[in-house]
PDB file of C-alpha atoms in Angstrom:
ATOM      1  CA  MET A  18       3.618  56.083  24.332  1.00 29.00           C
ATOM      2  CA  VAL A  19       0.300  56.166  22.533  1.00 29.00           C
ATOM      3  CA  SER A  20      -1.971  53.203  23.071  1.00 32.00           C
ATOM      4  CA  GLU A  21      -3.588  51.346  20.197  1.00 30.00           C
ATOM      5  CA  HIS A  22      -7.340  51.169  19.684  1.00 31.00           C
ATOM      6  CA  VAL A  23      -9.085  48.317  21.397  1.00 33.00           C
ATOM      7  CA  SER A  24     -11.611  46.226  19.545  1.00 30.00           C
ATOM      8  CA  ILE A  25     -14.955  46.110  21.396  1.00 31.00           C
ATOM      9  CA  ARG A  26     -17.837  43.683  21.167  1.00 30.00           C
ATOM     10  CA  PHE A  27     -20.914  43.233  23.323  1.00 29.00           C
ATOM     11  CA  GLY A  28     -22.393  39.985  24.498  1.00 31.00           C
ATOM     12  CA  TRP A  29     -24.218  38.262  27.316  1.00 27.00           C
ATOM     13  CA  ILE A  30     -21.890  37.039  30.047  1.00 29.00           C
ATOM     14  CA  ALA A  31     -22.816  34.136  32.260  1.00 28.00           C
ATOM     15  CA  ALA A  32     -20.677  35.355  35.142  1.00 30.00           C
ATOM     16  CA  LEU A  33     -20.525  39.011  36.076  1.00 29.00           C
ATOM     17  CA  PHE A  34     -17.423  40.716  34.664  1.00 33.00           C
ATOM     18  CA  MET A  35     -15.733  37.799  32.887  1.00 32.00           C
ATOM     19  CA  VAL A  36     -13.461  40.095  30.963  1.00 30.00           C
ATOM     20  CA  LEU A  37     -14.283  43.783  31.517  1.00 33.00           C
ATOM     21  CA  ALA A  38     -13.371  46.936  29.654  1.00 34.00           C
ATOM     22  CA  LEU A  39     -15.223  49.459  27.787  1.00 36.00           C
ATOM     23  CA  ALA A  40     -16.416  51.566  25.086  1.00 33.00           C
ATOM     24  CA  LEU A  41     -19.370  51.632  22.779  1.00 32.00           C
ATOM     25  CA  CYS A  42     -17.528  53.016  19.753  1.00 33.00           C
ATOM     26  CA  LEU A  43     -13.961  53.534  18.669  1.00 30.00           C
ATOM     27  CA  ALA A  44     -12.483  56.943  18.014  1.00 32.00           C
ATOM     28  CA  GLY A  45      -9.087  58.535  18.278  1.00 33.00           C
ATOM     29  CA  CYS A  46     -10.139  61.049  20.937  1.00 34.00           C
ATOM     30  CA  GLY A  47      -7.762  59.962  23.681  1.00 37.00           C
ATOM     31  CA  ASP A  48      -4.307  61.561  23.803  1.00 41.00           C
ATOM     32  CA  GLN A  49      -2.623  59.010  26.036  1.00 41.00           C
ATOM     33  CA  GLN A  50       0.923  59.424  27.270  1.00 43.00           C
ATOM     34  CA  SER A  51       3.029  56.958  29.237  1.00 37.00           C
ATOM     35  CA  SER A  52       5.356  58.373  31.859  1.00 37.00           C
ATOM     36  CA  GLY A  53       7.315  55.188  32.426  1.00 33.00           C
ATOM     37  CA  GLU A  54       9.661  52.969  30.445  1.00 30.00           C
ATOM     38  CA  SER A  55       8.534  50.539  27.778  1.00 29.00           C
ATOM     39  CA  SER A  56       7.264  48.147  30.436  1.00 30.00           C
ATOM     40  CA  SER A  57       4.629  50.736  31.373  1.00 33.00           C
ATOM     41  CA  GLY A  58       3.213  50.591  27.877  1.00 35.00           C
ATOM     42  CA  GLU A  59       2.192  46.966  28.022  1.00 39.00           C
ATOM     43  CA  ALA A  60      -1.237  48.073  29.210  1.00 42.00           C
ATOM     44  CA  ALA A  61      -1.776  49.599  25.784  1.00 44.00           C
ATOM     45  CA  GLU A  62      -1.618  46.373  23.764  1.00 48.00           C
ATOM     46  CA  SER A  63      -4.575  45.948  21.408  1.00 38.00           C
ATOM     47  CA  GLN A  64      -7.078  43.302  22.448  1.00 48.00           C
ATOM     48  CA  GLU A  65     -10.745  42.444  22.245  1.00 68.00           C
ATOM     49  CA  ILE A  66     -12.611  43.288  25.411  1.00 53.00           C
ATOM     50  CA  VAL A  67     -16.109  42.130  26.313  1.00 55.00           C
ATOM     51  CA  VAL A  68     -18.380  44.551  28.134  1.00 54.00           C
ATOM     52  CA  SER A  69     -21.065  42.980  30.284  1.00 64.00           C
ATOM     53  CA  ASP A  70     -24.556  44.377  29.936  1.00 72.00           C
ATOM     54  CA  ASP A  71     -24.871  45.392  33.591  1.00 74.00           C
ATOM     55  CA  VAL A  72     -21.594  47.331  33.639  1.00 70.00           C
ATOM     56  CA  ALA A  73     -22.521  49.089  30.402  1.00 73.00           C
ATOM     57  CA  VAL A  74     -25.870  50.160  31.856  1.00 78.00           C
ATOM     58  CA  VAL A  75     -24.389  51.467  35.100  1.00 84.00           C
ATOM     59  CA  SER A  76     -21.522  53.304  33.402  1.00 85.00           C
ATOM     60  CA  ASP A  77     -23.790  54.786  30.726  1.00 84.00           C
ATOM     61  CA  ALA A  78     -25.627  56.842  33.345  1.00 88.00           C
ATOM     62  CA  VAL A  79     -22.839  59.389  33.749  1.00 91.00           C
ATOM     63  CA  THR A  80     -22.371  59.672  29.985  1.00 88.00           C
ATOM     64  CA  GLU A  81     -26.014  60.586  29.499  1.00 88.00           C
ATOM     65  CA  ILE A  82     -25.846  63.289  32.175  1.00 87.00           C
ATOM     66  CA  ALA A  83     -22.641  64.796  30.770  1.00 90.00           C
ATOM     67  CA  GLU A  84     -24.007  64.868  27.229  1.00 89.00           C
ATOM     68  CA  SER A  85     -27.525  66.086  28.030  1.00 88.00           C
ATOM     69  CA  GLY A  86     -26.770  68.502  30.858  1.00 88.00           C
ATOM     70  CA  ASP A  87     -30.143  67.543  32.373  1.00 89.00           C
ATOM     71  CA  VAL A  88     -29.787  68.160  36.120  1.00 92.00           C
ATOM     72  CA  GLU A  89     -33.464  67.988  37.074  1.00 89.00           C
ATOM     73  CA  GLY A  90     -33.759  66.355  40.478  1.00 85.00           C
ATOM     74  CA  ALA A  91     -30.312  67.418  41.678  1.00 91.00           C
ATOM     75  CA  ASP A  92     -31.767  69.003  44.808  1.00 88.00           C
ATOM     76  CA  ASP A  93     -33.180  65.655  45.911  1.00 89.00           C
ATOM     77  CA  ILE A  94     -29.778  64.241  46.867  1.00 94.00           C
ATOM     78  CA  ASP A  95     -30.080  65.377  50.481  1.00 90.00           C
ATOM     79  CA  ALA A  96     -33.235  63.300  50.868  1.00 91.00           C
ATOM     80  CA  LEU A  97     -31.502  60.071  49.810  1.00 92.00           C
ATOM     81  CA  PRO A  98     -30.259  57.521  52.351  1.00 93.00           C
ATOM     82  CA  LYS A  99     -26.644  57.911  53.437  1.00 94.00           C
ATOM     83  CA  ARG A 100     -24.233  54.990  53.338  1.00 91.00           C
ATOM     84  CA  GLU A 101     -21.616  54.700  56.072  1.00 88.00           C
ATOM     85  CA  VAL A 102     -18.272  53.207  55.039  1.00 88.00           C
ATOM     86  CA  ALA A 103     -14.981  52.680  56.830  1.00 87.00           C
ATOM     87  CA  PRO A 104     -12.637  55.691  56.861  1.00 85.00           C
ATOM     88  CA  ASP A 105     -10.195  53.868  54.598  1.00 84.00           C
ATOM     89  CA  GLU A 106     -12.965  53.410  52.008  1.00 86.00           C
ATOM     90  CA  GLU A 107     -13.837  57.107  51.638  1.00 89.00           C
ATOM     91  CA  LEU A 108     -13.289  58.885  48.321  1.00 94.00           C
ATOM     92  CA  GLU A 109     -13.478  62.593  47.627  1.00 93.00           C
ATOM     93  CA  ALA A 110     -12.077  64.997  45.071  1.00 94.00           C
ATOM     94  CA  PRO A 111      -8.902  66.753  46.202  1.00 92.00           C
ATOM     95  CA  GLU A 112      -7.898  70.244  45.109  1.00 93.00           C
ATOM     96  CA  ILE A 113      -7.104  70.185  41.371  1.00 94.00           C
ATOM     97  CA  GLU A 114      -3.550  71.171  40.494  1.00 92.00           C
ATOM     98  CA  ALA A 115      -1.859  72.270  37.287  1.00 90.00           C
ATOM     99  CA  SER A 116      -0.146  69.542  35.266  1.00 83.00           C
ATOM    100  CA  THR A 117       3.098  68.040  36.495  1.00 68.00           C
ATOM    101  CA  ASP A 118       4.954  66.006  33.900  1.00 62.00           C
ATOM    102  CA  GLU A 119       8.066  65.047  35.859  1.00 61.00           C
ATOM    103  CA  ALA A 120       8.696  61.422  34.952  1.00 55.00           C
ATOM    104  CA  SER A 121      10.393  60.887  38.298  1.00 58.00           C
ATOM    105  CA  LYS A 122       7.053  61.404  40.030  1.00 69.00           C
ATOM    106  CA  TYR A 123       5.749  58.084  38.714  1.00 72.00           C
ATOM    107  CA  SER A 124       7.128  54.575  38.967  1.00 75.00           C
ATOM    108  CA  GLY A 125       7.220  52.039  36.163  1.00 81.00           C
ATOM    109  CA  ASP A 126       4.027  50.575  37.630  1.00 91.00           C
ATOM    110  CA  LEU A 127       2.013  53.646  36.639  1.00 92.00           C
ATOM    111  CA  VAL A 128       1.034  55.198  33.331  1.00 89.00           C
ATOM    112  CA  LEU A 129       0.309  58.897  32.901  1.00 91.00           C
ATOM    113  CA  VAL A 130      -2.794  59.369  30.746  1.00 92.00           C
ATOM    114  CA  ARG A 131      -3.847  62.704  29.265  1.00 93.00           C
ATOM    115  CA  GLN A 132      -7.437  63.107  28.066  1.00 96.00           C
ATOM    116  CA  GLY A 133      -9.049  66.385  27.048  1.00 96.00           C
ATOM    117  CA  GLY A 134      -8.513  68.887  29.836  1.00 97.00           C
ATOM    118  CA  VAL A 135      -7.195  66.488  32.495  1.00 97.00           C
ATOM    119  CA  GLN A 136      -4.516  63.924  33.152  1.00 95.00           C
ATOM    120  CA  MET A 137      -4.044  61.192  35.755  1.00 94.00           C
ATOM    121  CA  VAL A 138      -2.121  58.007  36.441  1.00 94.00           C
ATOM    122  CA  VAL A 139      -3.459  54.468  36.236  1.00 94.00           C
ATOM    123  CA  PRO A 140      -1.733  51.145  36.922  1.00 94.00           C
ATOM    124  CA  ALA A 141       0.367  50.082  33.937  1.00 93.00           C
ATOM    125  CA  ALA A 142      -1.061  46.566  34.173  1.00 92.00           C
ATOM    126  CA  TRP A 143      -4.605  47.755  33.460  1.00 92.00           C
ATOM    127  CA  GLN A 144      -6.036  47.260  29.975  1.00 88.00           C
ATOM    128  CA  MET A 145      -6.599  50.430  27.973  1.00 87.00           C
ATOM    129  CA  GLY A 146      -8.959  51.387  25.170  1.00 86.00           C
ATOM    130  CA  THR A 147     -10.502  54.388  23.441  1.00 85.00           C
ATOM    131  CA  GLN A 148     -14.136  55.356  22.986  1.00 81.00           C
ATOM    132  CA  ASP A 149     -16.098  58.193  21.404  1.00 83.00           C
ATOM    133  CA  ALA A 150     -15.490  60.801  24.095  1.00 88.00           C
ATOM    134  CA  GLY A 151     -12.299  59.563  25.710  1.00 91.00           C
ATOM    135  CA  VAL A 152     -10.481  56.586  27.182  1.00 91.00           C
ATOM    136  CA  ALA A 153     -11.264  53.707  29.500  1.00 89.00           C
ATOM    137  CA  PHE A 154      -9.449  51.111  31.554  1.00 91.00           C
ATOM    138  CA  ALA A 155     -10.069  47.729  33.164  1.00 89.00           C
ATOM    139  CA  ASN A 156      -8.041  46.069  35.891  1.00 90.00           C
ATOM    140  CA  PRO A 157      -6.411  42.668  35.186  1.00 86.00           C
ATOM    141  CA  ASP A 158      -9.186  40.788  36.992  1.00 84.00           C
ATOM    142  CA  GLY A 159     -11.730  42.454  34.733  1.00 83.00           C
ATOM    143  CA  ASN A 160     -14.017  43.661  37.498  1.00 87.00           C
ATOM    144  CA  VAL A 161     -13.200  47.383  37.780  1.00 91.00           C
ATOM    145  CA  LEU A 162     -14.011  49.858  35.011  1.00 92.00           C
ATOM    146  CA  CYS A 163     -12.597  53.378  34.757  1.00 93.00           C
ATOM    147  CA  VAL A 164     -13.793  55.903  32.176  1.00 93.00           C
ATOM    148  CA  VAL A 165     -12.330  59.340  31.433  1.00 96.00           C
ATOM    149  CA  ASN A 166     -14.395  61.377  28.956  1.00 95.00           C
ATOM    150  CA  SER A 167     -14.028  64.966  27.763  1.00 97.00           C
ATOM    151  CA  TYR A 168     -16.693  67.132  26.132  1.00 96.00           C
ATOM    152  CA  PRO A 169     -15.655  70.388  24.366  1.00 97.00           C
ATOM    153  CA  LYS A 170     -17.231  73.528  25.827  1.00 95.00           C
ATOM    154  CA  GLU A 171     -18.762  76.409  23.918  1.00 92.00           C
ATOM    155  CA  PRO A 172     -17.149  79.845  24.425  1.00 89.00           C
ATOM    156  CA  GLY A 173     -18.473  81.324  27.665  1.00 90.00           C
ATOM    157  CA  GLU A 174     -20.290  78.124  28.647  1.00 92.00           C
ATOM    158  CA  VAL A 175     -20.958  77.763  32.368  1.00 92.00           C
ATOM    159  CA  VAL A 176     -20.844  74.195  33.679  1.00 94.00           C
ATOM    160  CA  PRO A 177     -23.316  73.359  36.517  1.00 95.00           C
ATOM    161  CA  LEU A 178     -20.696  71.378  38.380  1.00 96.00           C
ATOM    162  CA  GLU A 179     -22.464  70.888  41.684  1.00 96.00           C
ATOM    163  CA  ALA A 180     -25.764  69.942  40.076  1.00 96.00           C
ATOM    164  CA  LEU A 181     -24.102  67.388  37.778  1.00 96.00           C
ATOM    165  CA  ALA A 182     -22.771  65.502  40.788  1.00 97.00           C
ATOM    166  CA  LYS A 183     -25.956  65.826  42.818  1.00 96.00           C
ATOM    167  CA  VAL A 184     -28.168  64.428  40.053  1.00 95.00           C
ATOM    168  CA  MET A 185     -26.113  61.253  39.545  1.00 96.00           C
ATOM    169  CA  PRO A 186     -27.824  59.162  42.264  1.00 95.00           C
ATOM    170  CA  GLN A 187     -31.181  59.871  40.637  1.00 93.00           C
ATOM    171  CA  GLN A 188     -29.750  59.023  37.231  1.00 92.00           C
ATOM    172  CA  LEU A 189     -28.454  55.718  38.556  1.00 94.00           C
ATOM    173  CA  ALA A 190     -31.913  54.958  39.919  1.00 92.00           C
ATOM    174  CA  ASN A 191     -33.383  55.843  36.527  1.00 89.00           C
ATOM    175  CA  LYS A 192     -31.014  53.297  34.978  1.00 88.00           C
ATOM    176  CA  GLY A 193     -32.403  50.539  37.177  1.00 91.00           C
ATOM    177  CA  LEU A 194     -30.263  50.580  40.307  1.00 94.00           C
ATOM    178  CA  SER A 195     -32.184  49.954  43.508  1.00 95.00           C
ATOM    179  CA  ASP A 196     -31.359  50.940  47.070  1.00 96.00           C
ATOM    180  CA  VAL A 197     -29.180  53.841  45.898  1.00 96.00           C
ATOM    181  CA  GLU A 198     -27.328  55.409  48.824  1.00 96.00           C
ATOM    182  CA  VAL A 199     -24.926  58.353  48.966  1.00 96.00           C
ATOM    183  CA  ILE A 200     -21.534  57.666  50.506  1.00 96.00           C
ATOM    184  CA  ASN A 201     -20.083  61.125  49.904  1.00 95.00           C
ATOM    185  CA  TYR A 202     -20.378  64.155  47.623  1.00 96.00           C
ATOM    186  CA  GLY A 203     -19.012  67.665  47.395  1.00 96.00           C
ATOM    187  CA  THR A 204     -16.941  70.180  45.443  1.00 97.00           C
ATOM    188  CA  ASN A 205     -13.382  71.467  45.374  1.00 97.00           C
ATOM    189  CA  TYR A 206     -11.219  74.148  43.819  1.00 96.00           C
ATOM    190  CA  SER A 207      -8.165  74.725  41.669  1.00 95.00           C
ATOM    191  CA  LYS A 208      -4.917  76.149  42.984  1.00 91.00           C
ATOM    192  CA  ASN A 209      -6.184  79.483  41.586  1.00 91.00           C
ATOM    193  CA  GLY A 210      -9.175  79.344  43.922  1.00 94.00           C
ATOM    194  CA  THR A 211     -11.662  78.559  41.121  1.00 96.00           C
ATOM    195  CA  LEU A 212     -14.502  76.121  41.736  1.00 97.00           C
ATOM    196  CA  CYS A 213     -13.574  73.475  39.188  1.00 97.00           C
ATOM    197  CA  THR A 214     -14.692  70.031  40.331  1.00 98.00           C
ATOM    198  CA  SER A 215     -17.571  68.139  41.919  1.00 97.00           C
ATOM    199  CA  PHE A 216     -17.895  64.494  42.888  1.00 98.00           C
ATOM    200  CA  VAL A 217     -20.351  61.934  44.163  1.00 97.00           C
ATOM    201  CA  PHE A 218     -19.701  58.452  45.554  1.00 97.00           C
ATOM    202  CA  CYS A 219     -22.707  56.094  45.611  1.00 96.00           C
ATOM    203  CA  SER A 220     -23.727  52.519  46.219  1.00 96.00           C
ATOM    204  CA  GLY A 221     -26.658  50.697  44.669  1.00 96.00           C
ATOM    205  CA  LYS A 222     -27.843  47.307  43.521  1.00 96.00           C
ATOM    206  CA  PHE A 223     -28.254  46.227  39.920  1.00 93.00           C
ATOM    207  CA  GLU A 224     -29.779  42.822  39.216  1.00 91.00           C
ATOM    208  CA  GLY A 225     -28.925  41.703  42.743  1.00 93.00           C
ATOM    209  CA  THR A 226     -25.276  42.821  42.729  1.00 94.00           C
ATOM    210  CA  GLU A 227     -24.133  45.732  44.872  1.00 95.00           C
ATOM    211  CA  PHE A 228     -22.106  48.327  42.968  1.00 94.00           C
ATOM    212  CA  TYR A 229     -19.950  51.245  44.029  1.00 95.00           C
ATOM    213  CA  VAL A 230     -19.893  54.184  41.615  1.00 96.00           C
ATOM    214  CA  TYR A 231     -17.558  57.184  41.901  1.00 97.00           C
ATOM    215  CA  ASP A 232     -18.182  60.085  39.510  1.00 97.00           C
ATOM    216  CA  GLN A 233     -16.147  63.282  39.283  1.00 98.00           C
ATOM    217  CA  PHE A 234     -16.723  66.272  36.997  1.00 97.00           C
ATOM    218  CA  VAL A 235     -13.844  68.660  36.213  1.00 98.00           C
ATOM    219  CA  ASP A 236     -14.342  72.000  34.493  1.00 97.00           C
ATOM    220  CA  SER A 237     -11.226  72.994  32.547  1.00 97.00           C
ATOM    221  CA  LYS A 238     -10.484  75.751  30.063  1.00 97.00           C
ATOM    222  CA  SER A 239     -11.795  73.907  27.005  1.00 97.00           C
ATOM    223  CA  TYR A 240     -13.684  70.854  28.307  1.00 98.00           C
ATOM    224  CA  LEU A 241     -16.110  69.345  30.744  1.00 97.00           C
ATOM    225  CA  ASN A 242     -14.184  66.281  31.877  1.00 98.00           C
ATOM    226  CA  VAL A 243     -15.758  63.244  33.551  1.00 97.00           C
ATOM    227  CA  LEU A 244     -13.985  60.564  35.578  1.00 97.00           C
ATOM    228  CA  GLU A 245     -15.833  57.440  36.662  1.00 96.00           C
ATOM    229  CA  PHE A 246     -14.957  54.252  38.511  1.00 96.00           C
ATOM    230  CA  VAL A 247     -17.624  51.543  38.623  1.00 94.00           C
ATOM    231  CA  ALA A 248     -17.368  48.018  40.052  1.00 92.00           C
ATOM    232  CA  PRO A 249     -19.125  45.538  42.300  1.00 92.00           C
ATOM    233  CA  SER A 250     -18.498  46.752  45.839  1.00 93.00           C
ATOM    234  CA  SER A 251     -16.219  43.799  46.667  1.00 93.00           C
ATOM    235  CA  ALA A 252     -13.982  44.505  43.661  1.00 92.00           C
ATOM    236  CA  PHE A 253     -14.038  48.242  44.344  1.00 94.00           C
ATOM    237  CA  LYS A 254     -12.800  47.631  47.889  1.00 94.00           C
ATOM    238  CA  ALA A 255     -10.145  45.167  46.721  1.00 95.00           C
ATOM    239  CA  ASN A 256      -8.787  47.763  44.279  1.00 95.00           C
ATOM    240  CA  PHE A 257      -9.341  50.783  46.477  1.00 96.00           C
ATOM    241  CA  ASP A 258      -5.667  51.771  46.731  1.00 95.00           C
ATOM    242  CA  ALA A 259      -5.287  51.884  42.931  1.00 96.00           C
ATOM    243  CA  ILE A 260      -8.534  53.811  42.566  1.00 97.00           C
ATOM    244  CA  LYS A 261      -7.538  56.360  45.208  1.00 96.00           C
ATOM    245  CA  THR A 262      -4.085  56.788  43.658  1.00 94.00           C
ATOM    246  CA  ALA A 263      -5.773  57.594  40.346  1.00 96.00           C
ATOM    247  CA  THR A 264      -8.319  60.028  41.771  1.00 96.00           C
ATOM    248  CA  ASN A 265      -5.679  61.790  43.881  1.00 94.00           C
ATOM    249  CA  SER A 266      -3.444  62.210  40.813  1.00 93.00           C
ATOM    250  CA  LEU A 267      -6.140  63.868  38.693  1.00 95.00           C
ATOM    251  CA  CYS A 268      -4.986  67.314  37.562  1.00 95.00           C
ATOM    252  CA  PHE A 269      -5.346  69.751  34.677  1.00 96.00           C
ATOM    253  CA  ALA A 270      -3.672  68.949  31.378  1.00 95.00           C
ATOM    254  CA  PRO A 271      -1.165  71.567  30.190  1.00 94.00           C
ATOM    255  CA  GLY A 272      -2.923  74.806  29.271  1.00 94.00           C
ATOM    256  CA  GLU A 273      -6.278  73.707  30.755  1.00 96.00           C
ATOM    257  CA  GLU A 274      -6.017  75.145  34.267  1.00 96.00           C
ATOM    258  CA  ILE A 275      -8.736  77.569  35.363  1.00 95.00           C
TER     259      ILE A 275
END
C-alpha cells in the first residue's frame, strides 16, 4: 500500500512537539510498502503535520552531513564525554541482512517501508509522509520523529561510513546543541562480510530540552541510506521498544545488498 503525500507547514509552537512529523519539501521519492492488511495502511492517511523549529534544527544536522560529505572533526569523537544509560536503553546497529518480504513475519501492527536501498518496519499507527530524499514518521503522541533518506551514489563511489557517524556529535553541537555526550557508536557488516553500516547514539540539550538522537548510515549497492530517530529523551525512552524494533528490522531492499 503506497502512502499519500503529507502536506507540511512550519510554524512556532508554544509547547514542544504539539503535533510532530516532518519534511521540508514534498517529493515522490519514497517507495513505501505495507506488509499488513488494510488496517496497517491507516498510518498513510494524508494530513497536515506541523514541524516544530527545534526538531527541524536537530534533525537537519544529519541531512547536511549526508548531503555534504563533510567529515572534518570525525576523529574528535573519542574526546567527547560519554553518557551512561541503562542496558535496556542501549541502541546499536545489528548486522544488515538481505531483504525478507514474508508477510507472516510482521503483524498487522507493523508496516514494512522500503526506501532507496533499505527497508524496515514501523508501527502502523505512526503518521507517515514523504520529503525530498525519502520518508519520515511521527508517533501518535507527536514527540518522536523518524527519518529515512536515501542519496544515489556515483559509480565507484566510496562512502566514509565510520567518519559519517563519528562526525555527527560535532555536527549536532554546530547546530546549537549543548552538553553533547556519546552514548554509543560503532560499525557493523552485511551477511556477506562487507562493512556496510555505522551508527552513533547521542544526547544533548537544545533550548533547555534534553534530546536523544540515533543516526545510522547504510551503504547499499546504489545509495547512501540514512536512518534517524530524534526525540526529547523522555519520549525516546517511552517509545524505546518501537524504536528498537525498527532499527533491528533494518535490512537491504531487494537487489541492494553488498
